[in-house]
Short mmCIF file of N, CA and C in Angstrom, two decimals:
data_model
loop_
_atom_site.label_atom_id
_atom_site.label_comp_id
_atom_site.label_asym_id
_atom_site.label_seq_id
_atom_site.Cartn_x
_atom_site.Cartn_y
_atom_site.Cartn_z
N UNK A 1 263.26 107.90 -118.11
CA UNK A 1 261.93 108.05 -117.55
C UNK A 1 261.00 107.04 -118.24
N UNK A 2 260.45 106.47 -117.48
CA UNK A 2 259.24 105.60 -117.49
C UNK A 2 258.36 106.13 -118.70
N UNK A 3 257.84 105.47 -119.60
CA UNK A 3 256.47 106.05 -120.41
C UNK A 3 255.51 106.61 -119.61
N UNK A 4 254.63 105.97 -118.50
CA UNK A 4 253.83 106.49 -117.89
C UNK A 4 254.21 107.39 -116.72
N UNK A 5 255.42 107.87 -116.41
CA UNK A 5 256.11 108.43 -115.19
C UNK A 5 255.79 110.11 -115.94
N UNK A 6 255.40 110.58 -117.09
CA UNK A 6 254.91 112.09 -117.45
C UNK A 6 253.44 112.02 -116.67
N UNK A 7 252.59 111.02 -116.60
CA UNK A 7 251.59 111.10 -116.10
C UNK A 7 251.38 111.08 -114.35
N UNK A 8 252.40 109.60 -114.06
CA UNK A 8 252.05 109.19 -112.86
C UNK A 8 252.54 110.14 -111.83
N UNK A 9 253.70 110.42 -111.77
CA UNK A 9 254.69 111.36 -111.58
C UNK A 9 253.64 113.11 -110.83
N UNK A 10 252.58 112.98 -111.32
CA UNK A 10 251.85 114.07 -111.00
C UNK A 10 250.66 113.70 -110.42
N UNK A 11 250.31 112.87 -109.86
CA UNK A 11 249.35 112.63 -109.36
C UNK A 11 249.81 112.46 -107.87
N UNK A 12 248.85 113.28 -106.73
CA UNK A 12 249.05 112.94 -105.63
C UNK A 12 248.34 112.80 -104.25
N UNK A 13 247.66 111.43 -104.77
CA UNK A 13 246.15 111.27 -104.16
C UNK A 13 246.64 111.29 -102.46
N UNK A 14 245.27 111.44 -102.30
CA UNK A 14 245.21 111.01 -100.47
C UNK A 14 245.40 109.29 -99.96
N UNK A 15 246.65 109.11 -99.07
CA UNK A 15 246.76 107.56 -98.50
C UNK A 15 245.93 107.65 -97.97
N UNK A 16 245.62 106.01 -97.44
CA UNK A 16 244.71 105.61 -96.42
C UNK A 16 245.30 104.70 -95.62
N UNK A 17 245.01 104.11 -94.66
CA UNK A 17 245.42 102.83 -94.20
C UNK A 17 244.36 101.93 -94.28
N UNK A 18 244.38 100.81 -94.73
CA UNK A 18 243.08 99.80 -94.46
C UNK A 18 243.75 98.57 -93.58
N UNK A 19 242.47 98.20 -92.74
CA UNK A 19 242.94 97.15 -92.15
C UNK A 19 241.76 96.22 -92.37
N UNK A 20 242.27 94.77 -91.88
CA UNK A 20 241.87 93.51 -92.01
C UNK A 20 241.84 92.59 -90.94
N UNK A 21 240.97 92.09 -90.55
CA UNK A 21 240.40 91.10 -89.59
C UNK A 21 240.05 90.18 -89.94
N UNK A 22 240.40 88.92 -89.56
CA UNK A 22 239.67 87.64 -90.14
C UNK A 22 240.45 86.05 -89.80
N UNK A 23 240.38 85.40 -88.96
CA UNK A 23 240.37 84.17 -88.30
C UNK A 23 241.27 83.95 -87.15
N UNK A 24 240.84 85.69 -86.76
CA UNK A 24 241.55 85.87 -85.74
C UNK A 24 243.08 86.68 -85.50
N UNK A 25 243.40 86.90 -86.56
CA UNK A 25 244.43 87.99 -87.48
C UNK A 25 243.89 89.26 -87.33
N UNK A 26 244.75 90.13 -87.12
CA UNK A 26 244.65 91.66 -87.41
C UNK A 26 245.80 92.05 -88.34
N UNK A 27 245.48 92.73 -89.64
CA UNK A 27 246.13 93.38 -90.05
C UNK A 27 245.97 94.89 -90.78
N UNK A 28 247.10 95.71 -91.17
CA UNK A 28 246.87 96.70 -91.63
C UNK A 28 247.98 97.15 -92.61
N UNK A 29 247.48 97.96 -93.49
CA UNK A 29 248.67 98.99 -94.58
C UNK A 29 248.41 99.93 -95.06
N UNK A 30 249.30 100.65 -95.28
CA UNK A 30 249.16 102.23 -96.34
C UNK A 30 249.01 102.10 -97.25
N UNK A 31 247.73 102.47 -97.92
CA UNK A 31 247.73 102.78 -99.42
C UNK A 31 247.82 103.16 -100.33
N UNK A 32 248.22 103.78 -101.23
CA UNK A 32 248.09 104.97 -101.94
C UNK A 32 247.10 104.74 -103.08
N UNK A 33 246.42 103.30 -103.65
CA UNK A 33 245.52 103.35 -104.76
C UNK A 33 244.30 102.71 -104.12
N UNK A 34 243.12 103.69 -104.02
CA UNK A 34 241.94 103.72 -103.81
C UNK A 34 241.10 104.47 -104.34
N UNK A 35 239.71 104.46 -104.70
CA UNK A 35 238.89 105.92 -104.70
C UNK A 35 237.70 105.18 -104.84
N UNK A 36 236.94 106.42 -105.00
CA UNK A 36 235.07 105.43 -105.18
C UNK A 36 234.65 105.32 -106.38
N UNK A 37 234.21 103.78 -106.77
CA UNK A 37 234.18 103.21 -107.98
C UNK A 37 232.96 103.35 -108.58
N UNK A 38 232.01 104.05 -107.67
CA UNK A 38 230.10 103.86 -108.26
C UNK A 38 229.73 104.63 -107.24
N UNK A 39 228.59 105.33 -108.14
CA UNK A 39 227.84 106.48 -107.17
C UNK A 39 226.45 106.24 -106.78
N UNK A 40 225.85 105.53 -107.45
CA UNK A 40 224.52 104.61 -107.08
C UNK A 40 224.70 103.27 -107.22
N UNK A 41 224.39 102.15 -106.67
CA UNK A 41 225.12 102.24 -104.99
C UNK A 41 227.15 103.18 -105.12
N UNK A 42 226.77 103.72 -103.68
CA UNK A 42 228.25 103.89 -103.48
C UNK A 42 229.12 102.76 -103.18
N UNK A 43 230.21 102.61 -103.66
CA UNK A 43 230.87 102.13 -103.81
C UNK A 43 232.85 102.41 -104.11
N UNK A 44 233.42 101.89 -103.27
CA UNK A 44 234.86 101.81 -103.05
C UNK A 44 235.78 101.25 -102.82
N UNK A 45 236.91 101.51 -104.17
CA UNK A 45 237.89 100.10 -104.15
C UNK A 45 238.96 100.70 -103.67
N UNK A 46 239.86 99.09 -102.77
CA UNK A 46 241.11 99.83 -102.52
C UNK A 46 242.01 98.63 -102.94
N UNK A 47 243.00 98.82 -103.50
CA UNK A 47 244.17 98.00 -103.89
C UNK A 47 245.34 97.58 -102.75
N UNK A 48 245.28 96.29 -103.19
CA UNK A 48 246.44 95.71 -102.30
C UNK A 48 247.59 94.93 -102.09
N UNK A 49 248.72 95.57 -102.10
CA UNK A 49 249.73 94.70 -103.01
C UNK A 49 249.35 92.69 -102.19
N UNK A 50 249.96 92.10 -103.51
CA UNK A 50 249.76 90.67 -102.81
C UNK A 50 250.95 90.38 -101.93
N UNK A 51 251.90 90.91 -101.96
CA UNK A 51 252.59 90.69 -101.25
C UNK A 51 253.07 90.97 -99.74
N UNK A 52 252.24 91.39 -99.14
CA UNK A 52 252.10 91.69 -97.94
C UNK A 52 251.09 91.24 -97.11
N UNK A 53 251.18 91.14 -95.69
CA UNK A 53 250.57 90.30 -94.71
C UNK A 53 249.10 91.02 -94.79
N UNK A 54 248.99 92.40 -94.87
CA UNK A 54 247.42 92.46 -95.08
C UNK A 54 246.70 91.83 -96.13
N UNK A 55 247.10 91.45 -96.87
CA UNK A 55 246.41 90.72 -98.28
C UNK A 55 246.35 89.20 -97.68
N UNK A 56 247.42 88.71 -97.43
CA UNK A 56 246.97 87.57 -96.98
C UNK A 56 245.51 87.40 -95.66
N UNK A 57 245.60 88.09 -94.61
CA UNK A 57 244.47 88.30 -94.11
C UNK A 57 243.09 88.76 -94.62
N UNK A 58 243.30 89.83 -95.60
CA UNK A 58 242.49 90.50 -96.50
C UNK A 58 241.38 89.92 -97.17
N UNK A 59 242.29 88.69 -97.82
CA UNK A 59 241.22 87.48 -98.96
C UNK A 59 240.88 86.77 -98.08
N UNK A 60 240.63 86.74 -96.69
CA UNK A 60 239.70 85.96 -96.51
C UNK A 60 238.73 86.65 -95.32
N UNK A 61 238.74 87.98 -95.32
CA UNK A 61 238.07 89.08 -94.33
C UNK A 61 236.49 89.22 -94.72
N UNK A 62 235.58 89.25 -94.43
CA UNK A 62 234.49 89.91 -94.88
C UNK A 62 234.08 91.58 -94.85
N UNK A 63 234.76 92.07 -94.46
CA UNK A 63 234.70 93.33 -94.03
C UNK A 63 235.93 94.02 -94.33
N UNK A 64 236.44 95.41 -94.46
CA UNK A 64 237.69 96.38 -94.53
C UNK A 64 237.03 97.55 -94.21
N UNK A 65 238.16 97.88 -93.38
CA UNK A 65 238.35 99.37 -92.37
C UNK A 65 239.11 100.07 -93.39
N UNK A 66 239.04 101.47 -94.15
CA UNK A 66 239.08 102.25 -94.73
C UNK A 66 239.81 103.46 -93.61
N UNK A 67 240.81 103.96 -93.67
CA UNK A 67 241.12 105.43 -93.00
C UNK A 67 241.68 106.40 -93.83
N UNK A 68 240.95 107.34 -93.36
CA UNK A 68 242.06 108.64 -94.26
C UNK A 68 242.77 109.22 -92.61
N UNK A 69 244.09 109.52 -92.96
CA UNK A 69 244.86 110.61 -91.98
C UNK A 69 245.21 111.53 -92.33
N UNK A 70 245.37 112.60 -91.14
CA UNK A 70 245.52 114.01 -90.94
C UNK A 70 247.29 113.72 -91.39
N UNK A 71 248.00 114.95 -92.15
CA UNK A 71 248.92 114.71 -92.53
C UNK A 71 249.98 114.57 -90.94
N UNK A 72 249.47 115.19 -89.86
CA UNK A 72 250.19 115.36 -88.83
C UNK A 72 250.32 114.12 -88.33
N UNK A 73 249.37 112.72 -88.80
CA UNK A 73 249.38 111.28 -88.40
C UNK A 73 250.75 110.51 -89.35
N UNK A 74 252.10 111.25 -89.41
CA UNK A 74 252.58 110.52 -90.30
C UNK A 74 253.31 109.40 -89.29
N UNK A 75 253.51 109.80 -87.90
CA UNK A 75 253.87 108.29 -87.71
C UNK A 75 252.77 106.85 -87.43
N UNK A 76 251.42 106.80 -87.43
CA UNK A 76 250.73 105.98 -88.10
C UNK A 76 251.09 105.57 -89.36
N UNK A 77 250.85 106.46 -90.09
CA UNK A 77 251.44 106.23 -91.28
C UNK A 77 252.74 105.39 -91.66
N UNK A 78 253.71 105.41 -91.13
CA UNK A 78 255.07 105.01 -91.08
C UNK A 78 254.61 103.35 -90.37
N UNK A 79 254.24 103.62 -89.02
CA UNK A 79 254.04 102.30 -89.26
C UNK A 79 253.30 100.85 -89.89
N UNK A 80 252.29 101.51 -90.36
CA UNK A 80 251.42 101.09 -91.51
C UNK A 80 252.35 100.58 -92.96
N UNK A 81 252.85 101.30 -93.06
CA UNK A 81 253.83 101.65 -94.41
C UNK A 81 254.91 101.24 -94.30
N UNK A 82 255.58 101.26 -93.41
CA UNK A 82 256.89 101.05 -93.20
C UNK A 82 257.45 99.86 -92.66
N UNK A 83 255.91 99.20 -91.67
CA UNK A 83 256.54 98.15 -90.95
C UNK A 83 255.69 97.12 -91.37
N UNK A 84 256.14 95.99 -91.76
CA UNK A 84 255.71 94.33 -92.13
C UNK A 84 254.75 94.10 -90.33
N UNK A 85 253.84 93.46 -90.54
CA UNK A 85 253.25 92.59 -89.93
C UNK A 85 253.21 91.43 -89.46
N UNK A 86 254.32 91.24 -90.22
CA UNK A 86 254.99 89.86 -90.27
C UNK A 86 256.38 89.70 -89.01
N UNK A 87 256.43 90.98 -88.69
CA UNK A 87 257.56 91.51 -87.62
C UNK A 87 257.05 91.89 -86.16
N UNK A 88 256.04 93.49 -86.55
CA UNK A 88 255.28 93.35 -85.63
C UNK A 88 254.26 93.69 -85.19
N UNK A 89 253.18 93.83 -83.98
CA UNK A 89 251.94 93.95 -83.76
C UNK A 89 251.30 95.33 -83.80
N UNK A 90 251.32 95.62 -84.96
CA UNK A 90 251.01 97.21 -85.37
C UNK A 90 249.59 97.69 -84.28
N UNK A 91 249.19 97.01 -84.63
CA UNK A 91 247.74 97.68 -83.26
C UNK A 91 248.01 97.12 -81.94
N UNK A 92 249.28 97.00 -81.35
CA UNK A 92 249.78 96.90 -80.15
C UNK A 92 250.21 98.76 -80.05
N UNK A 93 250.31 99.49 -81.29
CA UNK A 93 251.23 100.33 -80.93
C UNK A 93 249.89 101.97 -81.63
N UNK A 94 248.90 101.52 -81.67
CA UNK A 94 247.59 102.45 -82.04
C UNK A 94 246.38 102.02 -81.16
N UNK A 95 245.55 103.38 -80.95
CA UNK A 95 244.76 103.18 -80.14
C UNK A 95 243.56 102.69 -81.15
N UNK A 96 242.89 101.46 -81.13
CA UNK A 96 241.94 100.90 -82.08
C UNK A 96 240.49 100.26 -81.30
N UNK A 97 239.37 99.91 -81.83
CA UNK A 97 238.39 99.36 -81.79
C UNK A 97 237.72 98.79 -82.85
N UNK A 98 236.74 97.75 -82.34
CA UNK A 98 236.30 96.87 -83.26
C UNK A 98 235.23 97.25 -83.35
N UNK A 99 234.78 97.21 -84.68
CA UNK A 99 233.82 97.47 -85.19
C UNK A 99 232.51 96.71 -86.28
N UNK A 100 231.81 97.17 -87.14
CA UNK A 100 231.02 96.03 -87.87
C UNK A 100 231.80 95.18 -88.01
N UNK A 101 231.05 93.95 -87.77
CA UNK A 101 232.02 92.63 -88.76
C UNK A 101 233.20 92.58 -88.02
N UNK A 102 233.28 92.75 -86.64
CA UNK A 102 234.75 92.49 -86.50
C UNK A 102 236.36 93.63 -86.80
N UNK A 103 235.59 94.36 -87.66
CA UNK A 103 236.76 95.14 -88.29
C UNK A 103 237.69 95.97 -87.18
N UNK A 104 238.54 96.29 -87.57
CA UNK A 104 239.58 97.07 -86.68
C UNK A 104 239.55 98.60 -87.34
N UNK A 105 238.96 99.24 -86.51
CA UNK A 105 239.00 101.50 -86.76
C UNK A 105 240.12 101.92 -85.55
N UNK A 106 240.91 102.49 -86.47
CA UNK A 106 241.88 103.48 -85.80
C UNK A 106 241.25 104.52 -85.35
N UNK A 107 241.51 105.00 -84.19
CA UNK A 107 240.80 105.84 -83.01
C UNK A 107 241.70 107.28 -84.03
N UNK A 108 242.54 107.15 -84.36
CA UNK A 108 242.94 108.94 -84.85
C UNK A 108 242.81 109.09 -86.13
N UNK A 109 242.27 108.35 -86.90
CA UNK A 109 242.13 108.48 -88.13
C UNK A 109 240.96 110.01 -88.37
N UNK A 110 241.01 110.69 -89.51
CA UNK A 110 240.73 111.83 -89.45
C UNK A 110 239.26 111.53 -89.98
N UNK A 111 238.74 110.44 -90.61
CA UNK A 111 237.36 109.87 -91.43
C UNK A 111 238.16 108.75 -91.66
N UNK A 112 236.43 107.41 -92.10
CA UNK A 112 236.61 106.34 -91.55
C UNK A 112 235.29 106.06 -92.31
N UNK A 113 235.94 103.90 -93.07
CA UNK A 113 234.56 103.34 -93.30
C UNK A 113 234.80 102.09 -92.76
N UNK A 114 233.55 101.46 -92.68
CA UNK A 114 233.75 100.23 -93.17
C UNK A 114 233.13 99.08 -93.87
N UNK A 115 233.89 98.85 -94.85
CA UNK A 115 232.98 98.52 -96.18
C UNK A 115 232.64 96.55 -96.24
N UNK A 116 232.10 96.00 -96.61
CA UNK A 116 231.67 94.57 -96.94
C UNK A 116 232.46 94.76 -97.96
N UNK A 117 233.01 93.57 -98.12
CA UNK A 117 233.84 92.80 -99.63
C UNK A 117 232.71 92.17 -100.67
N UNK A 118 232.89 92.99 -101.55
CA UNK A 118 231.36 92.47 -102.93
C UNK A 118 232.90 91.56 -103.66
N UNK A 119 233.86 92.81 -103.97
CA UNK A 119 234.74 91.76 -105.20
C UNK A 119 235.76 91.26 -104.40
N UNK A 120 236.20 90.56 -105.29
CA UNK A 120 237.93 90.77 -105.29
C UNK A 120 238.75 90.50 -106.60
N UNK A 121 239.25 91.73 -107.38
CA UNK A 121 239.80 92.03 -108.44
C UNK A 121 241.31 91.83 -108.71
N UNK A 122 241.96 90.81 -109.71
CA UNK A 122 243.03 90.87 -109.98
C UNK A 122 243.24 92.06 -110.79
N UNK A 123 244.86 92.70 -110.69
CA UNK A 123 244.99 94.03 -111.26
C UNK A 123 246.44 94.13 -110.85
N UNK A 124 247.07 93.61 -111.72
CA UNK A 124 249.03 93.12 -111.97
C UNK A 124 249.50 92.44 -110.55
N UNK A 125 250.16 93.43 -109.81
CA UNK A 125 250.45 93.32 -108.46
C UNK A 125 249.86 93.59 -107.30
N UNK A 126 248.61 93.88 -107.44
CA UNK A 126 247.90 94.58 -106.59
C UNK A 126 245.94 93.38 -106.69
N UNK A 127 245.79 93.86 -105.51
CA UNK A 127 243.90 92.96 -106.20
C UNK A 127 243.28 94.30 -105.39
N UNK A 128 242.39 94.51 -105.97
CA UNK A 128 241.03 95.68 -105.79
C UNK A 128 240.65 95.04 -104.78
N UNK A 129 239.56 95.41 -103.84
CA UNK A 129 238.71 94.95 -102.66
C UNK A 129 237.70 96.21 -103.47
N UNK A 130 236.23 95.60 -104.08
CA UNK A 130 234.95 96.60 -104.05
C UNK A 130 234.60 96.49 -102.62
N UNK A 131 234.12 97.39 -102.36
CA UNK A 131 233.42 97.64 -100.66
C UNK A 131 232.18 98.26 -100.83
N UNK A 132 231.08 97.75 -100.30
CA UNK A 132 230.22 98.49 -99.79
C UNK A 132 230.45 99.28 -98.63
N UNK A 133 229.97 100.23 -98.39
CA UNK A 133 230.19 100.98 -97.08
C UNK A 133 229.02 100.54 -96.28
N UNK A 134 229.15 100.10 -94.56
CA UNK A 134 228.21 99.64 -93.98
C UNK A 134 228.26 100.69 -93.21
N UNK A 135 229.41 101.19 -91.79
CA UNK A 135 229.68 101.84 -91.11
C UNK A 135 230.42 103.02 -91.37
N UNK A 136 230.33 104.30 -90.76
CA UNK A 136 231.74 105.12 -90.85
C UNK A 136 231.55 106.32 -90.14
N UNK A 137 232.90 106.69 -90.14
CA UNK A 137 232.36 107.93 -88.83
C UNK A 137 233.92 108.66 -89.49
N UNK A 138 233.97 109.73 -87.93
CA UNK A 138 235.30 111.06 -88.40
C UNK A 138 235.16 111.93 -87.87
N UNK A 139 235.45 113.02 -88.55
CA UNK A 139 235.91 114.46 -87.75
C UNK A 139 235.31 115.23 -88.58
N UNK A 140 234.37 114.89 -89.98
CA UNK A 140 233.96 115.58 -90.91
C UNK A 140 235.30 116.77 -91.79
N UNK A 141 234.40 118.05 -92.12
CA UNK A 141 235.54 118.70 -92.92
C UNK A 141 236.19 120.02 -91.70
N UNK A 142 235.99 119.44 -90.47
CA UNK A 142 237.21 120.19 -89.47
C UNK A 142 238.21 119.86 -89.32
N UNK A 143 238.43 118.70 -89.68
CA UNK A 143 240.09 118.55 -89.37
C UNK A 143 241.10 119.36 -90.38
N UNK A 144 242.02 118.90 -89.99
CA UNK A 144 243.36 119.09 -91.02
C UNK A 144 243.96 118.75 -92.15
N UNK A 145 244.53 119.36 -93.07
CA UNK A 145 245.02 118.35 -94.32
C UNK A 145 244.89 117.28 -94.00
N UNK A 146 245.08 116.01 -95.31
CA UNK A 146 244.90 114.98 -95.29
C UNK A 146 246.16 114.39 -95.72
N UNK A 147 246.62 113.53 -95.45
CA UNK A 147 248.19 112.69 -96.03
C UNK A 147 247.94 112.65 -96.97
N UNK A 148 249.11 112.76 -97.79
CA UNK A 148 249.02 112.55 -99.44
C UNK A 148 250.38 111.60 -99.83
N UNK A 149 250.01 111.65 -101.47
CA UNK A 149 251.07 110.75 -101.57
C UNK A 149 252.56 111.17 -101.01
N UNK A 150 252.63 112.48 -101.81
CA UNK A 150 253.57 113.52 -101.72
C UNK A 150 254.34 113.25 -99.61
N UNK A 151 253.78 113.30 -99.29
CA UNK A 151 253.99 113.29 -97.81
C UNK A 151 254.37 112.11 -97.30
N UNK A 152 254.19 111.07 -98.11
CA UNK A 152 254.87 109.51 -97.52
C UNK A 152 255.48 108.81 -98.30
N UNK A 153 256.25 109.58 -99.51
CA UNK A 153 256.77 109.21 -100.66
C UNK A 153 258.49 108.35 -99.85
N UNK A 154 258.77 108.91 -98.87
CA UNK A 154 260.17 109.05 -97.77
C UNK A 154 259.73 107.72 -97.22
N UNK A 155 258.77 106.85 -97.30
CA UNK A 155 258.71 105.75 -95.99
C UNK A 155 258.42 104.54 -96.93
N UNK A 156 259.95 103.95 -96.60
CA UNK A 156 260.01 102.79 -97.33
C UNK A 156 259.04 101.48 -96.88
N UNK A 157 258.62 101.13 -97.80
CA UNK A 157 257.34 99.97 -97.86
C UNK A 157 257.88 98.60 -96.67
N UNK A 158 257.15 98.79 -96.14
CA UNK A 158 257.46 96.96 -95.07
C UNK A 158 258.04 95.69 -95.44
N UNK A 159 257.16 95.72 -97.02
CA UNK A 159 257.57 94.63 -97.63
C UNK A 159 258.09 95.27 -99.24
N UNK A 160 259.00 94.33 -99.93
CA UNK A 160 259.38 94.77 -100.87
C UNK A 160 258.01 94.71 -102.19
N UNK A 161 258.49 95.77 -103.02
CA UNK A 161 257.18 95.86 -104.04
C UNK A 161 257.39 94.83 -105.08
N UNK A 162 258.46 94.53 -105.24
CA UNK A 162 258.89 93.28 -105.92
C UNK A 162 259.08 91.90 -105.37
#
């Protein structure tokens, strides 16, 4: 066991999917490391491995679409998570609209932002995106559980983490 695997091992935040728009590119992925970084201004980072096609679109986006899903959205999820972008047209296969800035909002997402890019943070394998929140909308606190890590631990990543 890992040194930090007593800690990490128990943590089991809520995914999101974020997506990315920008020179005419759409992209999107599952996340599992995000949360809100500042409470005056609000503020929220989400991490993104570099190795995947949303990052490449990502660093040069002005804007990111933020989703949380209902755990019952796991095949969104799956394909977010599971499938490269680089293969195929993930919002060929979700009902979506554009929004501030261009951004791309998933129509079933359970809550929803969309934030302006203030940073962009190196952080090992992954870079932070700070966001302001401009837009956002949802279902408030009627919906249903929310995906967790625990719940998409089974859906192997699109691209390799290495």
């Amino acid at each position: 066991m890992a040194v930090m695997d007593v800690f990490l091992d128990r943590l089991d935040p809520d995914m999101c999917v974020v997506t990315a728009a920008a020179g005419g590119e759409r992209a999107g992925c599952l996340v599992g490391f995000s949360s809100q970084c500042s409470i005056r201004p609000v503020r929220y980072v989400v991490w993104i491995s570099d190795v995947n096609r949303t990052f490449r679109v990502a660093r040069s986006a002005d804007v990111l679409a933020v989703h949380l899903l209902a755990r019952d959205r796991r095949g969104t999820a799956e394909l977010f998570g599971g499938r490269s972008g680089d293969d195929v047209d993930k919002f060929r296969r979700v009902r979506w609209r554009e929004a501030y800035g261009g951004a791309a909002v998933l129509e079933d997402a359970e809550a929803w932002f969309v934030g302006r890019v203030l940073e962009r943070i190196a952080g090992g394998d992954h870079v932070g995106f700070v966001l302001e929140p401009v837009e956002w909308g949802g279902h408030g606190k009627t919906g249903g559980p929310l995906l967790r890590l625990a719940d998409a631990r089974t859906i192997a990543p699109g691209h390799p983490v290495d």
